[in-house]
Amino acid sequence: MPESPAVLARESAVFTRYLAGVSTTPYVTQAYARCHPTMPALAKGVPDRFDRFLVRVATAGGPFTRIADAYARRVRPTGLLRQKLVLMCAVLESSPPAHDYLNTAAAGSVAATVVRIGLAGVTSVLATLAGVLLLGPAHLALRGKGVAA
Amino acid sequence: MTHVVVVGSGASGVHFALTALERGHDVTMVDVGLERPAPVEPGASIEGMKDRLADPAAWFLGEDGRNVVYPATKASYYGFPPSKEYVFKTPGAFRSRAEQMVPVFSFAQGGLAEAWTGGAYAFGPTDLAEFPFGYDDIAPYYAQVAERIGVGAEPDDLAQFIPCDAPYLPPLPFDPHSAHLVARYQRVRPALQQDLGFFLGRSRVATLSRGHRGRQGCGQLGRCFWGCPNESLYTPSYTLRELRQHPRFTYKPGLLATHLEQDAGARITAVVARPVDGGDPVRVQGEAFALAAGALPSSALVLATHHAHSGEVASLEGLMDNRQVHVPFLTPAMMGKEVRTASYQFHLLAFGLTERDPAEYVHAQITTLKAAAVHPIVQGLPLDLAGSLGIFRALRTGLALANVNFHDRRRAESRVTIVPRPDGPAELRISYVDDPQEEALVARTLGRVKKALGRLGCVVPPGMTRVLPKGTSVHYSGTLPMTRSDGGRFSCTPEGRLRGWSNLYVADGAGFSFLPAKNLTFTLMANASRIATALA
Ligand SMILES: Cc1cc2nc3c(=O)[nH]c(=O)nc-3n(C[C@H](O)[C@H](O)[C@H](O)COP(=O)(O)OP(=O)(O)OC[C@H]3O[C@@H](n4cnc5c(N)ncnc54)[C@H](O)[C@@H]3O)c2cc1C
Ligand code: SF4
């Protein structure tokens, strides 16, 4: 079943903010939406309930996006949420308003860079731990559940 | 003068044809010949395009997003953009199946080198030891091709392995990361050479540092991977364009050659081809014939010709391809610097590693990261995507990739054959068997590469080195080898004529007798030109 324009618009807004820290644009939303039919996770049939659950959590925005993404990276690295985020990254790096951000470096000294990497790593680990605590139970509950809504 | 029919417009075919014309022959070229799209926004840099195009996502990712590289899908390992799709499209009638190899074909005007990265390396005397001619025999053709296409090079520590005596252009300027590596190398050079047999120099590239033969010098737009709009990075379609202006040249695109016809005296009389858009087969007659369809399709044509005449399905031994290993590395001293996406994107450095057997010389090219598709890289990092992007942006200017190449030899186990089909061209069957010795060589070499990069102040992150499947280097060769003495009907004379036929020449990599680690296309072009001079 194709996803509704309203759902995709919401994803576009949340994922653009998450990946590039800016507001989405009608162009980004339109490009993101029109690329969905060729996304492998959707092209091969309806994704399972846990995949769709992860997308719903991520779309709540704020810290939930990162927690769902970090957890998905561990347990569903090729699943629906990761594919949607990769698609959004591809759209953002190719067009305004975020291509400059994605294609520049975080400039600074080697020491500042090491600190930056450390912080990103720690935040990701914390997000993964939060994912295990918050999403792990749902993962167990939905394990083996098919595609029914 | 002879009327010669050439199959294929790739690097081999166009230089064979140009030399044949220059020597007064008439040339007809039969080609599938898919066309490259016109360049868009020719003056814009890579980031400038994203601002200027009305629908940039469609240009970079495909109208429907089919060129997005998703996690763990079977997308092409190169993740080619829509602008390069025409290079790899195959006509419906062409069939192939491969074991232990992932072959890539091109049916484009200009062939596979429409998507190449321009590495142009002359083979030296050691590389040619198993060929039935020596360096002095081919050197004039390297010089001729270097002048035609424009290759940047200068004598350096690699010149002892890669001859540097052709009329080369000044090389492209270094990007800051490449310049940093060269400066480090100068400091530790004696130790690297003595302890590790490691030699660093410039990669020889077919990209113009200044205007040459009507093409512009590199304008540092950073669009190389997507297709150079300045024509600075050479592709064979430029030579095809030149050929098409010649009064004695006829180009016949839209035709998929299926086999050649021969008379009772083993003389080829015509190429038989199917129009790719449908219709009855056509015959293109000539007096001499040259196969330049790429080593694998040319092999299929020879086998189909043999089958049409004798009813026998034969196979060809000795298929070669370089093993490639990707070694990503980080230069911490370059982290946090300004990114210059508007700069030449491909490799500017190369290194060689000597082995006890000089024929086993290992060759590598270093590409420092400048403009890049970001999403295929960040998805592979082991963190959430926002964290991965943060780390990628922090590391970006320190990232680079060494693409390490290993030699290959002709072995009986790696072979091609055909399965004839009543309703179309024969299916090409490719079976490659790994050399059992190779694994040890690769492991030993990678240890040395890591040590050498370490001494250059670089770090090779564990777990990220990738041994690529055979087929990836796209350096196919060896199935119809040139030999000194008679090697049977499927071997070639030193002048490239197939011994089983009196007027059939092999102008592409199928005729190679050995495959050194160095990228072969410059030698394909020089050798094709050398063979064209042998036409009566
Ligand atoms: C991404 C990439 C990067 C590369 N980088 C380098 C590099 O840096 N350095 C290097 O040395 N090499 C490189 N290569 C390899 C290089 O591109 C090939 O070695 C070279 O293009 C082979 O040229 P060819 O003319 O022999 O064959 P091809 O390029 O395969 O050309 C074949 C031609 O024959 C035509 N044809 C095929 N079959 C038929 C048929 N049955 N009937 C009619 N026409 C037919 C096709 O239309 C095409 O015009 C690279 C390749 C790729 C894909
Ligand atoms: S940087 Fe690449 S795309 Fe730009 S002009 Fe130079 S070769 Fe062409």
PDB file of C-alpha atoms in Angstrom, chain B residues 79-282:
ATOM      1  CA  GLY B  79      26.975   3.133  -7.551  1.00  0.00           C
ATOM      2  CA  PHE B  80      27.011   4.838 -10.943  1.00  0.00           C
ATOM      3  CA  PRO B  81      24.931   7.974 -11.452  1.00  0.00           C
ATOM      4  CA  PRO B  82      22.182   8.260 -14.080  1.00  0.00           C
ATOM      5  CA  SER B  83      24.517  10.215 -16.382  1.00  0.00           C
ATOM      6  CA  LYS B  84      26.678   7.097 -16.744  1.00  0.00           C
ATOM      7  CA  GLU B  85      23.904   4.507 -17.075  1.00  0.00           C
ATOM      8  CA  TYR B  86      24.209   4.379 -20.851  1.00  0.00           C
ATOM      9  CA  VAL B  87      27.741   3.015 -20.448  1.00  0.00           C
ATOM     10  CA  PHE B  88      26.534  -0.206 -18.811  1.00  0.00           C
ATOM     11  CA  LYS B  89      23.232  -0.858 -20.615  1.00  0.00           C
ATOM     12  CA  THR B  90      23.176  -4.157 -22.497  1.00  0.00           C
ATOM     13  CA  PRO B  91      21.025  -4.871 -25.547  1.00  0.00           C
ATOM     14  CA  GLY B  92      18.248  -7.379 -24.852  1.00  0.00           C
ATOM     15  CA  ALA B  93      19.658  -9.887 -27.331  1.00  0.00           C
ATOM     16  CA  PHE B  94      23.024 -10.088 -25.530  1.00  0.00           C
ATOM     17  CA  ARG B  95      23.172 -12.935 -22.993  1.00  0.00           C
ATOM     18  CA  SER B  96      25.946 -13.911 -20.622  1.00  0.00           C
ATOM     19  CA  ARG B  97      26.391 -15.988 -17.487  1.00  0.00           C
ATOM     20  CA  ALA B  98      29.428 -15.979 -15.220  1.00  0.00           C
ATOM     21  CA  GLU B  99      30.794 -18.116 -12.399  1.00  0.00           C
ATOM     22  CA  GLN B 100      33.111 -16.706  -9.713  1.00  0.00           C
ATOM     23  CA  MET B 101      33.289 -13.428 -11.553  1.00  0.00           C
ATOM     24  CA  VAL B 102      31.118 -10.335 -11.916  1.00  0.00           C
ATOM     25  CA  PRO B 103      31.798  -9.157 -15.466  1.00  0.00           C
ATOM     26  CA  VAL B 104      30.784  -5.727 -16.682  1.00  0.00           C
ATOM     27  CA  PHE B 105      30.026  -5.004 -20.346  1.00  0.00           C
ATOM     28  CA  SER B 106      29.578  -1.856 -22.314  1.00  0.00           C
ATOM     29  CA  PHE B 107      27.775  -1.301 -25.580  1.00  0.00           C
ATOM     30  CA  ALA B 108      28.270   2.437 -25.565  1.00  0.00           C
ATOM     31  CA  GLN B 109      29.995   4.681 -28.057  1.00  0.00           C
ATOM     32  CA  GLY B 110      33.441   4.699 -26.494  1.00  0.00           C
ATOM     33  CA  GLY B 111      32.801   1.559 -24.429  1.00  0.00           C
ATOM     34  CA  LEU B 112      33.741   1.057 -20.793  1.00  0.00           C
ATOM     35  CA  ALA B 113      36.295   3.839 -20.781  1.00  0.00           C
ATOM     36  CA  GLU B 114      33.420   6.330 -20.947  1.00  0.00           C
ATOM     37  CA  ALA B 115      33.307   5.618 -17.198  1.00  0.00           C
ATOM     38  CA  TRP B 116      36.998   5.065 -16.482  1.00  0.00           C
ATOM     39  CA  THR B 117      39.154   7.035 -14.089  1.00  0.00           C
ATOM     40  CA  GLY B 118      41.857   7.751 -16.665  1.00  0.00           C
ATOM     41  CA  GLY B 119      44.776   5.775 -15.185  1.00  0.00           C
ATOM     42  CA  ALA B 120      47.154   5.417 -18.157  1.00  0.00           C
ATOM     43  CA  TYR B 121      50.249   3.301 -17.483  1.00  0.00           C
ATOM     44  CA  ALA B 122      52.737   2.049 -20.053  1.00  0.00           C
ATOM     45  CA  PHE B 123      53.792  -1.555 -19.513  1.00  0.00           C
ATOM     46  CA  GLY B 124      57.562  -1.894 -19.031  1.00  0.00           C
ATOM     47  CA  PRO B 125      59.925  -4.553 -20.388  1.00  0.00           C
ATOM     48  CA  THR B 126      59.196  -6.905 -17.457  1.00  0.00           C
ATOM     49  CA  ASP B 127      55.436  -6.606 -17.957  1.00  0.00           C
ATOM     50  CA  LEU B 128      55.887  -7.476 -21.620  1.00  0.00           C
ATOM     51  CA  ALA B 129      58.227 -10.447 -21.076  1.00  0.00           C
ATOM     52  CA  GLU B 130      55.509 -12.955 -21.971  1.00  0.00           C
ATOM     53  CA  PHE B 131      54.287 -10.940 -24.967  1.00  0.00           C
ATOM     54  CA  PRO B 132      55.788 -11.792 -28.352  1.00  0.00           C
ATOM     55  CA  PHE B 133      57.148  -8.264 -28.721  1.00  0.00           C
ATOM     56  CA  GLY B 134      59.244  -6.027 -26.522  1.00  0.00           C
ATOM     57  CA  TYR B 135      58.974  -2.535 -25.080  1.00  0.00           C
ATOM     58  CA  ASP B 136      60.865  -0.971 -27.976  1.00  0.00           C
ATOM     59  CA  ASP B 137      58.276  -2.381 -30.397  1.00  0.00           C
ATOM     60  CA  ILE B 138      55.334  -0.761 -28.622  1.00  0.00           C
ATOM     61  CA  ALA B 139      57.010   2.419 -27.318  1.00  0.00           C
ATOM     62  CA  PRO B 140      56.275   4.436 -30.511  1.00  0.00           C
ATOM     63  CA  TYR B 141      52.580   3.588 -30.128  1.00  0.00           C
ATOM     64  CA  TYR B 142      52.515   4.691 -26.484  1.00  0.00           C
ATOM     65  CA  ALA B 143      53.962   7.975 -27.727  1.00  0.00           C
ATOM     66  CA  GLN B 144      51.364   8.217 -30.500  1.00  0.00           C
ATOM     67  CA  VAL B 145      48.428   7.473 -28.182  1.00  0.00           C
ATOM     68  CA  ALA B 146      49.782   9.787 -25.450  1.00  0.00           C
ATOM     69  CA  GLU B 147      49.792  12.589 -28.019  1.00  0.00           C
ATOM     70  CA  ARG B 148      46.274  11.734 -29.196  1.00  0.00           C
ATOM     71  CA  ILE B 149      44.617  11.534 -25.793  1.00  0.00           C
ATOM     72  CA  GLY B 150      46.839  13.722 -23.596  1.00  0.00           C
ATOM     73  CA  VAL B 151      48.387  11.979 -20.590  1.00  0.00           C
ATOM     74  CA  GLY B 152      49.854  13.872 -17.658  1.00  0.00           C
ATOM     75  CA  ALA B 153      53.029  12.393 -16.164  1.00  0.00           C
ATOM     76  CA  GLU B 154      56.534  13.310 -15.080  1.00  0.00           C
ATOM     77  CA  PRO B 155      59.581  11.235 -14.141  1.00  0.00           C
ATOM     78  CA  ASP B 156      59.487  10.184 -10.486  1.00  0.00           C
ATOM     79  CA  ASP B 157      60.195   7.163  -8.311  1.00  0.00           C
ATOM     80  CA  LEU B 158      57.736   5.082 -10.354  1.00  0.00           C
ATOM     81  CA  ALA B 159      59.504   5.735 -13.660  1.00  0.00           C
ATOM     82  CA  GLN B 160      61.696   2.665 -13.133  1.00  0.00           C
ATOM     83  CA  PHE B 161      58.530   0.518 -13.212  1.00  0.00           C
ATOM     84  CA  ILE B 162      56.339   2.605 -15.510  1.00  0.00           C
ATOM     85  CA  PRO B 163      58.268   3.948 -18.506  1.00  0.00           C
ATOM     86  CA  CYS B 164      57.926   7.691 -18.755  1.00  0.00           C
ATOM     87  CA  ASP B 165      59.450   8.422 -22.177  1.00  0.00           C
ATOM     88  CA  ALA B 166      56.326   9.310 -24.187  1.00  0.00           C
ATOM     89  CA  PRO B 167      55.427  12.975 -24.931  1.00  0.00           C
ATOM     90  CA  TYR B 168      53.495  13.473 -21.719  1.00  0.00           C
ATOM     91  CA  LEU B 169      51.791  16.686 -20.641  1.00  0.00           C
ATOM     92  CA  PRO B 170      52.570  18.343 -17.316  1.00  0.00           C
ATOM     93  CA  PRO B 171      50.602  16.553 -14.611  1.00  0.00           C
ATOM     94  CA  LEU B 172      47.575  17.956 -12.806  1.00  0.00           C
ATOM     95  CA  PRO B 173      48.246  19.923  -9.615  1.00  0.00           C
ATOM     96  CA  PHE B 174      48.047  17.986  -6.362  1.00  0.00           C
ATOM     97  CA  ASP B 175      45.128  18.454  -3.992  1.00  0.00           C
ATOM     98  CA  PRO B 176      46.253  19.343  -0.419  1.00  0.00           C
ATOM     99  CA  HIS B 177      45.891  15.768   0.871  1.00  0.00           C
ATOM    100  CA  SER B 178      47.930  14.256  -1.987  1.00  0.00           C
ATOM    101  CA  ALA B 179      50.549  17.005  -1.539  1.00  0.00           C
ATOM    102  CA  HIS B 180      50.735  16.178   2.174  1.00  0.00           C
ATOM    103  CA  LEU B 181      51.342  12.478   1.437  1.00  0.00           C
ATOM    104  CA  VAL B 182      54.103  13.329  -1.051  1.00  0.00           C
ATOM    105  CA  ALA B 183      55.792  15.621   1.501  1.00  0.00           C
ATOM    106  CA  ARG B 184      55.674  12.839   4.124  1.00  0.00           C
ATOM    107  CA  TYR B 185      57.033  10.361   1.595  1.00  0.00           C
ATOM    108  CA  GLN B 186      60.012  12.592   0.842  1.00  0.00           C
ATOM    109  CA  ARG B 187      60.934  12.426   4.525  1.00  0.00           C
ATOM    110  CA  VAL B 188      60.785   8.629   4.883  1.00  0.00           C
ATOM    111  CA  ARG B 189      61.538   7.646   1.302  1.00  0.00           C
ATOM    112  CA  PRO B 190      64.782   5.649   1.720  1.00  0.00           C
ATOM    113  CA  ALA B 191      63.341   3.559   4.541  1.00  0.00           C
ATOM    114  CA  LEU B 192      60.108   2.872   2.667  1.00  0.00           C
ATOM    115  CA  GLN B 193      61.984   1.792  -0.426  1.00  0.00           C
ATOM    116  CA  GLN B 194      64.556  -0.365   1.357  1.00  0.00           C
ATOM    117  CA  ASP B 195      62.442  -1.920   4.098  1.00  0.00           C
ATOM    118  CA  LEU B 196      59.160  -2.321   2.274  1.00  0.00           C
ATOM    119  CA  GLY B 197      59.922  -2.023  -1.451  1.00  0.00           C
ATOM    120  CA  PHE B 198      57.381   0.824  -1.527  1.00  0.00           C
ATOM    121  CA  PHE B 199      57.645   3.531  -4.197  1.00  0.00           C
ATOM    122  CA  LEU B 200      55.305   6.520  -4.446  1.00  0.00           C
ATOM    123  CA  GLY B 201      54.770   8.755  -7.442  1.00  0.00           C
ATOM    124  CA  ARG B 202      52.135  10.393  -9.539  1.00  0.00           C
ATOM    125  CA  SER B 203      49.417   8.388 -11.143  1.00  0.00           C
ATOM    126  CA  ARG B 204      49.623   8.797 -14.913  1.00  0.00           C
ATOM    127  CA  VAL B 205      46.266  10.210 -15.949  1.00  0.00           C
ATOM    128  CA  ALA B 206      44.565  10.846 -19.263  1.00  0.00           C
ATOM    129  CA  THR B 207      43.248  14.176 -18.007  1.00  0.00           C
ATOM    130  CA  LEU B 208      44.485  17.386 -19.538  1.00  0.00           C
ATOM    131  CA  SER B 209      46.353  19.833 -17.348  1.00  0.00           C
ATOM    132  CA  ARG B 210      46.088  22.321 -20.231  1.00  0.00           C
ATOM    133  CA  GLY B 211      44.194  22.594 -23.533  1.00  0.00           C
ATOM    134  CA  HIS B 212      45.162  19.929 -26.062  1.00  0.00           C
ATOM    135  CA  ARG B 213      43.807  19.018 -29.511  1.00  0.00           C
ATOM    136  CA  GLY B 214      40.661  21.126 -29.093  1.00  0.00           C
ATOM    137  CA  ARG B 215      39.843  19.856 -25.597  1.00  0.00           C
ATOM    138  CA  GLN B 216      40.032  22.084 -22.519  1.00  0.00           C
ATOM    139  CA  GLY B 217      42.411  21.690 -19.590  1.00  0.00           C
ATOM    140  CA  CYS B 218      40.894  20.558 -16.310  1.00  0.00           C
ATOM    141  CA  GLY B 219      38.796  23.353 -14.810  1.00  0.00           C
ATOM    142  CA  GLN B 220      38.660  21.717 -11.342  1.00  0.00           C
ATOM    143  CA  LEU B 221      34.887  21.349 -11.397  1.00  0.00           C
ATOM    144  CA  GLY B 222      34.829  18.140  -9.361  1.00  0.00           C
ATOM    145  CA  ARG B 223      32.394  16.382 -11.708  1.00  0.00           C
ATOM    146  CA  CYS B 224      34.720  13.668 -13.009  1.00  0.00           C
ATOM    147  CA  PHE B 225      32.650  10.736 -11.697  1.00  0.00           C
ATOM    148  CA  TRP B 226      29.463  12.190 -13.175  1.00  0.00           C
ATOM    149  CA  GLY B 227      31.085  12.908 -16.559  1.00  0.00           C
ATOM    150  CA  CYS B 228      33.539  15.702 -17.348  1.00  0.00           C
ATOM    151  CA  PRO B 229      31.679  18.482 -19.207  1.00  0.00           C
ATOM    152  CA  ASN B 230      35.014  20.059 -20.310  1.00  0.00           C
ATOM    153  CA  GLU B 231      36.238  16.944 -22.110  1.00  0.00           C
ATOM    154  CA  SER B 232      39.405  17.242 -20.018  1.00  0.00           C
ATOM    155  CA  LEU B 233      39.218  13.610 -18.914  1.00  0.00           C
ATOM    156  CA  TYR B 234      39.772  11.591 -22.094  1.00  0.00           C
ATOM    157  CA  THR B 235      37.141   9.119 -23.245  1.00  0.00           C
ATOM    158  CA  PRO B 236      37.230   7.168 -26.526  1.00  0.00           C
ATOM    159  CA  SER B 237      34.052   8.825 -27.818  1.00  0.00           C
ATOM    160  CA  TYR B 238      36.221  11.919 -28.540  1.00  0.00           C
ATOM    161  CA  THR B 239      38.357   9.842 -30.885  1.00  0.00           C
ATOM    162  CA  LEU B 240      35.187   8.365 -32.391  1.00  0.00           C
ATOM    163  CA  ARG B 241      34.002  11.913 -33.079  1.00  0.00           C
ATOM    164  CA  GLU B 242      37.311  12.591 -34.827  1.00  0.00           C
ATOM    165  CA  LEU B 243      36.970   9.379 -36.846  1.00  0.00           C
ATOM    166  CA  ARG B 244      33.488  10.318 -38.007  1.00  0.00           C
ATOM    167  CA  GLN B 245      34.858  13.418 -39.684  1.00  0.00           C
ATOM    168  CA  HIS B 246      37.193  11.318 -41.818  1.00  0.00           C
ATOM    169  CA  PRO B 247      36.034  10.761 -45.458  1.00  0.00           C
ATOM    170  CA  ARG B 248      37.166   7.123 -45.498  1.00  0.00           C
ATOM    171  CA  PHE B 249      35.412   6.193 -42.243  1.00  0.00           C
ATOM    172  CA  THR B 250      31.888   4.739 -42.043  1.00  0.00           C
ATOM    173  CA  TYR B 251      30.203   4.300 -38.690  1.00  0.00           C
ATOM    174  CA  LYS B 252      27.372   1.777 -38.394  1.00  0.00           C
ATOM    175  CA  PRO B 253      25.826   2.062 -34.924  1.00  0.00           C
ATOM    176  CA  GLY B 254      22.775   0.142 -33.718  1.00  0.00           C
ATOM    177  CA  LEU B 255      24.203  -3.230 -34.769  1.00  0.00           C
ATOM    178  CA  LEU B 256      24.997  -6.149 -32.472  1.00  0.00           C
ATOM    179  CA  ALA B 257      27.498  -8.399 -34.252  1.00  0.00           C
ATOM    180  CA  THR B 258      26.649 -12.078 -33.750  1.00  0.00           C
ATOM    181  CA  HIS B 259      29.390 -13.833 -35.742  1.00  0.00           C
ATOM    182  CA  LEU B 260      31.553 -13.504 -38.834  1.00  0.00           C
ATOM    183  CA  GLU B 261      31.160 -15.303 -42.124  1.00  0.00           C
ATOM    184  CA  GLN B 262      34.082 -17.095 -43.706  1.00  0.00           C
ATOM    185  CA  ASP B 263      34.784 -18.717 -47.028  1.00  0.00           C
ATOM    186  CA  ALA B 264      36.171 -22.215 -47.557  1.00  0.00           C
ATOM    187  CA  GLY B 265      39.716 -20.863 -47.360  1.00  0.00           C
ATOM    188  CA  ALA B 266      39.418 -19.584 -43.742  1.00  0.00           C
ATOM    189  CA  ARG B 267      39.086 -16.028 -44.958  1.00  0.00           C
ATOM    190  CA  ILE B 268      36.488 -13.843 -43.242  1.00  0.00           C
ATOM    191  CA  THR B 269      34.113 -12.195 -45.700  1.00  0.00           C
ATOM    192  CA  ALA B 270      31.568 -10.321 -43.543  1.00  0.00           C
ATOM    193  CA  VAL B 271      30.410  -9.404 -40.046  1.00  0.00           C
ATOM    194  CA  VAL B 272      26.850 -10.578 -39.436  1.00  0.00           C
ATOM    195  CA  ALA B 273      24.946  -8.276 -37.085  1.00  0.00           C
ATOM    196  CA  ARG B 274      21.432  -7.807 -35.732  1.00  0.00           C
ATOM    197  CA  PRO B 275      19.909  -4.338 -35.586  1.00  0.00           C
ATOM    198  CA  VAL B 276      19.336  -3.699 -31.859  1.00  0.00           C
ATOM    199  CA  ASP B 277      15.956  -2.145 -32.633  1.00  0.00           C
ATOM    200  CA  GLY B 278      14.807  -5.280 -34.466  1.00  0.00           C
ATOM    201  CA  GLY B 279      14.787  -6.302 -38.087  1.00  0.00           C
ATOM    202  CA  ASP B 280      16.679  -8.766 -40.226  1.00  0.00           C
ATOM    203  CA  PRO B 281      20.384  -9.457 -39.718  1.00  0.00           C
ATOM    204  CA  VAL B 282      22.733  -7.445 -41.899  1.00  0.00           C
TER     205      VAL B 282
END
